mmCIF file of C-alpha atoms and ligand atoms in Angstrom:
data_model
loop_
_atom_site.group_PDB
_atom_site.id
_atom_site.type_symbol
_atom_site.label_atom_id
_atom_site.label_comp_id
_atom_site.label_asym_id
_atom_site.label_seq_id
_atom_site.Cartn_x
_atom_site.Cartn_y
_atom_site.Cartn_z
ATOM 1 C CA MET A 1 104.148 139.346 51.438
ATOM 2 C CA LYS A 2 101.756 137.285 49.307
ATOM 3 C CA ILE A 3 98.762 138.968 47.639
ATOM 4 C CA TRP A 4 95.985 136.761 46.247
ATOM 5 C CA PHE A 5 93.079 137.498 43.914
ATOM 6 C CA THR A 6 90.146 135.291 44.844
ATOM 7 C CA GLU A 7 86.939 134.823 42.910
ATOM 8 C CA ASP A 8 83.913 133.348 44.657
ATOM 9 C CA GLN A 9 82.776 131.296 41.694
ATOM 10 C CA THR A 10 79.808 129.914 43.650
ATOM 11 C CA ASP A 11 78.910 129.964 47.348
ATOM 12 C CA GLY A 12 81.085 126.875 47.805
ATOM 13 C CA VAL A 13 83.871 127.252 45.230
ATOM 14 C CA ARG A 14 86.682 129.784 45.122
ATOM 15 C CA LEU A 15 89.564 130.367 42.667
ATOM 16 C CA GLY A 16 92.831 131.857 43.951
ATOM 17 C CA LEU A 17 95.584 133.421 41.829
ATOM 18 C CA LYS A 18 98.770 134.846 43.331
ATOM 19 C CA VAL A 19 99.113 138.480 42.250
ATOM 20 C CA GLU A 20 102.472 140.026 41.444
ATOM 21 C CA SER A 21 101.144 143.543 40.840
ATOM 22 C CA LEU A 22 97.917 145.467 40.429
ATOM 23 C CA LEU A 23 98.012 147.290 37.079
ATOM 24 C CA TRP A 24 94.654 149.081 36.895
ATOM 25 C CA LYS A 25 91.402 149.506 38.791
ATOM 26 C CA GLU A 26 88.396 151.626 37.899
ATOM 27 C CA THR A 27 84.664 151.755 38.283
ATOM 28 C CA THR A 28 83.118 152.213 34.844
ATOM 29 C CA ALA A 29 79.502 153.152 34.159
ATOM 30 C CA TYR A 30 78.689 149.422 34.053
ATOM 31 C CA GLN A 31 81.093 147.470 36.267
ATOM 32 C CA GLU A 32 84.254 147.351 38.358
ATOM 33 C CA LEU A 33 87.260 146.704 36.118
ATOM 34 C CA VAL A 34 90.573 145.353 37.439
ATOM 35 C CA VAL A 35 93.782 144.397 35.625
ATOM 36 C CA ALA A 36 96.496 142.543 37.556
ATOM 37 C CA ASN A 37 99.609 140.568 36.822
ATOM 38 C CA THR A 38 99.461 137.011 38.198
ATOM 39 C CA GLU A 39 102.317 134.608 38.802
ATOM 40 C CA SER A 40 100.814 131.587 37.007
ATOM 41 C CA TYR A 41 98.622 133.011 34.204
ATOM 42 C CA GLY A 42 100.166 136.394 33.471
ATOM 43 C CA ARG A 43 97.930 139.436 33.016
ATOM 44 C CA LEU A 44 94.357 139.024 34.221
ATOM 45 C CA LEU A 45 91.183 140.994 33.394
ATOM 46 C CA VAL A 46 88.452 140.969 36.055
ATOM 47 C CA LEU A 47 84.958 142.490 35.802
ATOM 48 C CA ASP A 48 82.815 142.714 38.939
ATOM 49 C CA GLY A 49 85.055 140.175 40.660
ATOM 50 C CA ALA A 50 84.813 137.550 37.882
ATOM 51 C CA VAL A 51 87.762 136.459 35.717
ATOM 52 C CA GLN A 52 87.175 137.448 32.078
ATOM 53 C CA THR A 53 90.455 136.517 30.524
ATOM 54 C CA THR A 54 94.108 135.764 31.284
ATOM 55 C CA ILE A 55 97.109 135.754 28.981
ATOM 56 C CA GLY A 56 97.791 132.141 29.982
ATOM 57 C CA ASP A 57 94.544 130.511 28.839
ATOM 58 C CA GLU A 58 92.646 133.077 26.684
ATOM 59 C CA PHE A 59 93.500 131.249 23.468
ATOM 60 C CA VAL A 60 91.324 128.261 24.380
ATOM 61 C CA TYR A 61 88.178 130.312 24.880
ATOM 62 C CA HIS A 62 88.700 132.659 21.943
ATOM 63 C CA GLU A 63 89.580 129.930 19.452
ATOM 64 C CA MET A 64 86.724 127.655 20.476
ATOM 65 C CA ILE A 65 84.011 130.339 20.553
ATOM 66 C CA THR A 66 84.943 131.407 16.993
ATOM 67 C CA HIS A 67 86.527 128.648 14.895
ATOM 68 C CA VAL A 68 83.880 126.039 15.714
ATOM 69 C CA PRO A 69 80.918 128.067 14.336
ATOM 70 C CA LEU A 70 82.885 129.678 11.506
ATOM 71 C CA SER A 71 84.018 126.250 10.297
ATOM 72 C CA LEU A 72 80.438 124.958 10.337
ATOM 73 C CA HIS A 73 79.211 127.750 8.011
ATOM 74 C CA PRO A 74 79.750 127.324 4.237
ATOM 75 C CA HIS A 75 81.060 130.867 3.659
ATOM 76 C CA PRO A 76 81.091 133.245 6.679
ATOM 77 C CA ARG A 77 81.421 136.825 5.421
ATOM 78 C CA LYS A 78 79.687 138.929 8.050
ATOM 79 C CA VAL A 79 80.218 138.051 11.719
ATOM 80 C CA ALA A 80 79.238 139.784 14.982
ATOM 81 C CA VAL A 81 80.473 139.402 18.550
ATOM 82 C CA ILE A 82 78.150 140.622 21.302
ATOM 83 C CA GLY A 83 80.231 141.503 24.389
ATOM 84 C CA GLY A 84 83.824 140.374 23.881
ATOM 85 C CA GLY A 85 85.362 143.806 24.570
ATOM 86 C CA ASP A 86 88.820 142.296 25.116
ATOM 87 C CA GLY A 87 88.928 141.708 21.329
ATOM 88 C CA GLY A 88 90.096 138.075 21.437
ATOM 89 C CA ALA A 89 87.133 136.744 19.471
ATOM 90 C CA ILE A 90 87.621 139.409 16.763
ATOM 91 C CA ARG A 91 91.332 138.493 16.494
ATOM 92 C CA GLU A 92 90.372 134.856 15.792
ATOM 93 C CA ILE A 93 87.494 135.665 13.392
ATOM 94 C CA LEU A 94 89.871 137.699 11.233
ATOM 95 C CA LYS A 95 91.980 134.576 10.637
ATOM 96 C CA HIS A 96 89.171 133.328 8.339
ATOM 97 C CA PRO A 97 89.910 134.448 4.771
ATOM 98 C CA SER A 98 86.192 134.584 3.840
ATOM 99 C CA VAL A 99 85.373 137.182 6.532
ATOM 100 C CA GLU A 100 84.718 140.681 5.161
ATOM 101 C CA GLU A 101 83.226 142.302 8.283
ATOM 102 C CA ALA A 102 83.760 141.488 11.979
ATOM 103 C CA HIS A 103 81.500 143.620 14.208
ATOM 104 C CA LEU A 104 82.073 144.037 17.961
ATOM 105 C CA ILE A 105 79.062 145.147 20.006
ATOM 106 C CA GLU A 106 80.344 146.036 23.470
ATOM 107 C CA ILE A 107 78.314 147.986 26.023
ATOM 108 C CA ASP A 108 81.367 149.228 27.967
ATOM 109 C CA GLU A 109 83.966 151.194 25.992
ATOM 110 C CA LYS A 110 86.291 151.094 29.025
ATOM 111 C CA VAL A 111 86.811 147.329 28.574
ATOM 112 C CA VAL A 112 88.086 147.916 25.026
ATOM 113 C CA GLU A 113 90.302 150.768 26.253
ATOM 114 C CA ALA A 114 91.799 148.585 29.012
ATOM 115 C CA SER A 115 92.361 145.713 26.621
ATOM 116 C CA ARG A 116 94.141 147.904 24.076
ATOM 117 C CA ARG A 117 96.396 149.211 26.836
ATOM 118 C CA PHE A 118 97.114 146.095 28.905
ATOM 119 C CA PHE A 119 96.351 143.191 26.521
ATOM 120 C CA PRO A 120 97.640 144.347 23.098
ATOM 121 C CA GLU A 121 98.174 140.746 21.973
ATOM 122 C CA ILE A 122 94.447 140.059 22.530
ATOM 123 C CA ALA A 123 93.126 143.400 21.201
ATOM 124 C CA VAL A 124 95.345 143.222 18.107
ATOM 125 C CA GLY A 125 92.477 142.698 15.625
ATOM 126 C CA LEU A 126 90.438 145.701 16.720
ATOM 127 C CA ASP A 127 92.338 148.079 14.422
ATOM 128 C CA ASP A 128 91.968 145.863 11.359
ATOM 129 C CA ASP A 129 90.119 147.375 8.359
ATOM 130 C CA ARG A 130 87.535 144.580 8.585
ATOM 131 C CA ALA A 131 86.737 145.267 12.290
ATOM 132 C CA PHE A 132 83.788 147.547 13.168
ATOM 133 C CA LEU A 133 83.229 148.648 16.780
ATOM 134 C CA HIS A 134 79.815 149.591 18.214
ATOM 135 C CA TYR A 135 79.582 150.802 21.816
ATOM 136 C CA THR A 136 75.998 149.933 22.630
ATOM 137 C CA ASP A 137 73.766 147.337 24.271
ATOM 138 C CA GLY A 138 73.801 144.103 22.273
ATOM 139 C CA ILE A 139 70.143 143.437 23.107
ATOM 140 C CA GLN A 140 69.035 146.594 21.272
ATOM 141 C CA TRP A 141 71.658 146.384 18.512
ATOM 142 C CA VAL A 142 70.609 142.935 17.384
ATOM 143 C CA LYS A 143 67.004 144.084 16.777
ATOM 144 C CA ASP A 144 68.184 146.208 13.815
ATOM 145 C CA ALA A 145 70.846 143.811 12.524
ATOM 146 C CA HIS A 146 70.351 141.624 9.464
ATOM 147 C CA ASP A 147 72.100 139.313 7.056
ATOM 148 C CA PHE A 148 74.789 138.096 9.490
ATOM 149 C CA ASP A 149 76.360 134.686 8.905
ATOM 150 C CA VAL A 150 77.557 134.018 12.462
ATOM 151 C CA ILE A 151 76.674 135.814 15.720
ATOM 152 C CA ILE A 152 78.744 135.049 18.828
ATOM 153 C CA VAL A 153 77.594 135.930 22.346
ATOM 154 C CA ASP A 154 80.836 136.477 24.288
ATOM 155 C CA SER A 155 79.239 137.839 27.419
ATOM 156 C CA THR A 156 79.831 138.210 31.123
ATOM 157 C CA ASP A 157 77.824 136.002 33.510
ATOM 158 C CA PRO A 158 74.008 136.405 33.434
ATOM 159 C CA VAL A 159 73.792 139.281 35.908
ATOM 160 C CA GLY A 160 73.556 143.058 35.360
ATOM 161 C CA PRO A 161 73.713 144.197 31.702
ATOM 162 C CA ALA A 162 74.332 140.625 30.486
ATOM 163 C CA GLU A 163 71.147 139.192 32.027
ATOM 164 C CA GLY A 164 69.115 139.822 28.858
ATOM 165 C CA LEU A 165 71.711 137.957 26.771
ATOM 166 C CA PHE A 166 70.518 134.626 28.212
ATOM 167 C CA VAL A 167 66.791 134.742 27.400
ATOM 168 C CA PRO A 168 64.757 133.154 24.538
ATOM 169 C CA GLU A 169 63.610 136.559 23.169
ATOM 170 C CA PHE A 170 67.260 137.507 22.598
ATOM 171 C CA TYR A 171 67.946 134.242 20.750
ATOM 172 C CA ARG A 172 64.855 134.963 18.631
ATOM 173 C CA SER A 173 66.255 138.403 17.700
ATOM 174 C CA ILE A 174 69.543 136.742 16.756
ATOM 175 C CA TYR A 175 67.662 134.232 14.598
ATOM 176 C CA GLU A 176 66.027 137.154 12.745
ATOM 177 C CA ALA A 177 69.416 138.894 12.346
ATOM 178 C CA LEU A 178 71.007 135.853 10.693
ATOM 179 C CA GLY A 179 70.989 134.962 6.992
ATOM 180 C CA GLU A 180 70.106 131.651 5.373
ATOM 181 C CA HIS A 181 72.807 129.367 6.867
ATOM 182 C CA GLY A 182 73.146 131.473 10.026
ATOM 183 C CA ILE A 183 74.756 130.164 13.210
ATOM 184 C CA LEU A 184 74.604 131.440 16.795
ATOM 185 C CA VAL A 185 77.092 130.500 19.525
ATOM 186 C CA ALA A 186 76.837 131.623 23.145
ATOM 187 C CA GLN A 187 79.179 130.951 26.033
ATOM 188 C CA SER A 188 77.057 128.997 28.533
ATOM 189 C CA GLU A 189 79.142 128.427 31.677
ATOM 190 C CA SER A 190 80.156 125.183 33.420
ATOM 191 C CA PRO A 191 78.412 121.785 33.331
ATOM 192 C CA PHE A 192 79.709 121.083 36.857
ATOM 193 C CA LEU A 193 78.646 124.336 38.502
ATOM 194 C CA GLN A 194 75.839 125.769 36.326
ATOM 195 C CA PRO A 195 74.092 122.734 34.757
ATOM 196 C CA HIS A 196 70.660 124.385 34.954
ATOM 197 C CA LEU A 197 71.917 127.459 33.124
ATOM 198 C CA ILE A 198 73.137 125.264 30.259
ATOM 199 C CA GLN A 199 69.713 123.605 30.098
ATOM 200 C CA ARG A 200 68.043 127.020 30.110
ATOM 201 C CA VAL A 201 70.250 128.354 27.312
ATOM 202 C CA MET A 202 69.860 125.228 25.164
ATOM 203 C CA THR A 203 66.074 125.200 25.651
ATOM 204 C CA GLY A 204 65.924 128.914 24.824
ATOM 205 C CA ILE A 205 67.959 128.465 21.636
ATOM 206 C CA ALA A 206 65.848 125.446 20.604
ATOM 207 C CA GLN A 207 62.711 127.628 20.681
ATOM 208 C CA SER A 208 64.018 129.456 17.596
ATOM 209 C CA PHE A 209 66.682 127.283 15.961
ATOM 210 C CA PRO A 210 65.931 123.870 14.381
ATOM 211 C CA VAL A 211 69.483 122.616 14.994
ATOM 212 C CA THR A 212 71.162 122.844 18.424
ATOM 213 C CA ARG A 213 74.496 121.519 19.715
ATOM 214 C CA LEU A 214 76.670 121.856 22.813
ATOM 215 C CA TYR A 215 80.450 121.618 22.972
ATOM 216 C CA LEU A 216 83.100 121.967 25.678
ATOM 217 C CA ALA A 217 86.640 123.239 26.219
ATOM 218 C CA SER A 218 89.084 123.224 29.129
ATOM 219 C CA ILE A 219 89.630 126.743 30.468
ATOM 220 C CA PRO A 220 91.483 126.540 33.796
ATOM 221 C CA THR A 221 90.631 129.993 35.182
ATOM 222 C CA TYR A 222 86.870 129.709 34.526
ATOM 223 C CA PRO A 223 84.633 128.067 37.144
ATOM 224 C CA SER A 224 85.433 124.313 37.378
ATOM 225 C CA GLY A 225 87.821 124.564 34.401
ATOM 226 C CA LEU A 226 85.345 122.889 32.041
ATOM 227 C CA TRP A 227 83.378 125.389 29.937
ATOM 228 C CA SER A 228 80.426 125.023 27.583
ATOM 229 C CA PHE A 229 79.318 126.716 24.369
ATOM 230 C CA SER A 230 75.734 126.442 23.093
ATOM 231 C CA LEU A 231 75.111 126.567 19.357
ATOM 232 C CA GLY A 232 71.995 127.099 17.268
ATOM 233 C CA ALA A 233 71.861 126.797 13.476
ATOM 234 C CA LYS A 234 69.209 127.557 10.867
ATOM 235 C CA GLY A 235 70.105 124.533 8.771
ATOM 236 C CA ASP A 236 72.664 121.854 7.988
ATOM 237 C CA LEU A 237 76.167 122.270 9.361
ATOM 238 C CA VAL A 238 79.249 121.849 7.186
ATOM 239 C CA SER A 239 80.804 118.533 8.240
ATOM 240 C CA GLU A 240 84.342 118.749 6.767
ATOM 241 C CA VAL A 241 86.781 121.535 7.619
ATOM 242 C CA ARG A 242 87.388 123.548 4.434
ATOM 243 C CA PRO A 243 90.958 123.196 3.045
ATOM 244 C CA GLU A 244 91.826 126.893 3.545
ATOM 245 C CA LEU A 245 91.175 126.550 7.308
ATOM 246 C CA ARG A 246 93.269 123.458 7.964
ATOM 247 C CA ASP A 247 96.524 125.336 8.648
ATOM 248 C CA MET A 248 95.127 128.302 10.561
ATOM 249 C CA PRO A 249 97.612 129.517 13.197
ATOM 250 C CA THR A 250 95.958 128.230 16.405
ATOM 251 C CA ARG A 251 97.096 126.719 19.708
ATOM 252 C CA TYR A 252 94.002 124.771 20.818
ATOM 253 C CA TRP A 253 91.603 124.374 17.871
ATOM 254 C CA THR A 254 92.531 121.821 15.208
ATOM 255 C CA PRO A 255 90.492 120.193 12.413
ATOM 256 C CA GLN A 256 90.491 117.022 14.559
ATOM 257 C CA ILE A 257 89.030 118.910 17.535
ATOM 258 C CA GLN A 258 86.432 120.378 15.185
ATOM 259 C CA ARG A 259 85.385 116.900 14.029
ATOM 260 C CA SER A 260 85.008 115.533 17.549
ATOM 261 C CA CYS A 261 83.814 118.570 19.506
ATOM 262 C CA PHE A 262 80.188 117.434 19.641
ATOM 263 C CA ASP A 263 81.152 114.087 21.231
ATOM 264 C CA LEU A 264 80.202 114.852 24.806
ATOM 265 C CA PRO A 265 80.973 113.137 28.125
ATOM 266 C CA LYS A 266 77.972 111.055 29.150
ATOM 267 C CA PHE A 267 76.889 113.293 32.062
ATOM 268 C CA VAL A 268 76.831 116.335 29.763
ATOM 269 C CA GLU A 269 74.956 114.468 27.044
ATOM 270 C CA GLU A 270 72.337 113.513 29.617
ATOM 271 C CA LEU A 271 72.141 117.120 30.762
ATOM 272 C CA VAL A 272 71.128 118.374 27.317
ATOM 273 C CA ARG A 273 69.163 115.360 26.070
HETATM 274 N N1 SAM B 1 85.293 135.618 27.990
HETATM 275 C C1 SAM B 1 84.530 136.197 28.996
HETATM 276 C C2 SAM B 1 83.893 135.262 29.956
HETATM 277 O O1 SAM B 1 83.239 134.288 29.554
HETATM 278 O O2 SAM B 1 84.043 135.488 31.168
HETATM 279 C C3 SAM B 1 83.693 137.292 28.514
HETATM 280 C C4 SAM B 1 84.585 138.379 28.043
HETATM 281 S S1 SAM B 1 83.989 139.884 27.537
HETATM 282 C C5 SAM B 1 85.086 140.921 28.435
HETATM 283 C C6 SAM B 1 82.384 140.149 28.214
HETATM 284 C C7 SAM B 1 81.857 141.540 27.869
HETATM 285 O O3 SAM B 1 80.447 141.520 27.731
HETATM 286 C C8 SAM B 1 82.166 142.615 28.916
HETATM 287 O O4 SAM B 1 83.156 143.469 28.432
HETATM 288 C C9 SAM B 1 80.821 143.331 29.117
HETATM 289 O O5 SAM B 1 80.951 144.732 29.202
HETATM 290 C C10 SAM B 1 80.054 142.885 27.878
HETATM 291 N N2 SAM B 1 78.589 142.965 28.008
HETATM 292 C C11 SAM B 1 77.815 142.597 29.065
HETATM 293 N N3 SAM B 1 76.520 142.826 28.794
HETATM 294 C C12 SAM B 1 76.458 143.350 27.534
HETATM 295 C C13 SAM B 1 75.396 143.798 26.690
HETATM 296 N N4 SAM B 1 74.109 143.761 27.109
HETATM 297 N N5 SAM B 1 75.701 144.259 25.447
HETATM 298 C C14 SAM B 1 76.993 144.302 25.020
HETATM 299 N N6 SAM B 1 78.031 143.904 25.782
HETATM 300 C C15 SAM B 1 77.783 143.428 27.020
#
């Protein structure tokens, strides 16, 4: 018998993954959480029916949401991830020798628990001495935060508790929470399937940040497989990858990708012009 996980990514697009076994299912205070083993991408984490991460392609997302902004900052010491309860972004941030504190602000403790249990290779950084975990709403947390070098919004889609993570007021609070050379990066969905959301996020970020950029990465289990990240910076971005970062152990990000990541396909450039 074949069992398939299907995600209705939009009204007209569906992703199907053949499931070998269901490992966990629970309804948390915030969402429905499912962990399954799939034939093609290995273990899969699903929240409210939407793929969050798979063992097969998580490295692309986690490397690109972290190494791009951390390489653009002259000396990132204090970094925060809002959402990101699987821990993948924290694992990557801790590869940067300059980082002294990596804070995770996750509303749902159960996501962290499930990741520690079923995705130890992703959650591996959460027990590091430089990792600090806060189980609270990122929208409130950021209002009292200050002096951060990089803040990363690694959120679910803009529904439910994540809705307020996609509005200009939130980007303003992040601007206030950042230090002098501060950088914000937010995952901003697919240019094929959510072009208007990308425009909304970029316009929202531009209301507070003088410098804005968009970049892309190929993530096969996310809607359309082509994903976007929106960036806002308080000032100039570092243009050359610092020597100590050139040999970081990565599988997708390279210094060459860093140099070219803001070269966009024409239809995406037109979208954000
Ligand atoms: N990589 C993923 C993606 O793009 O599909 C996101 C992964 S991560 C698991 C997303 C996390 O954001 C979830 O664990 C969810 O609980 C958390 N989250 C949603 N809204 C939040 C909020 N307001 N504050 C903090 N965390 C939030």
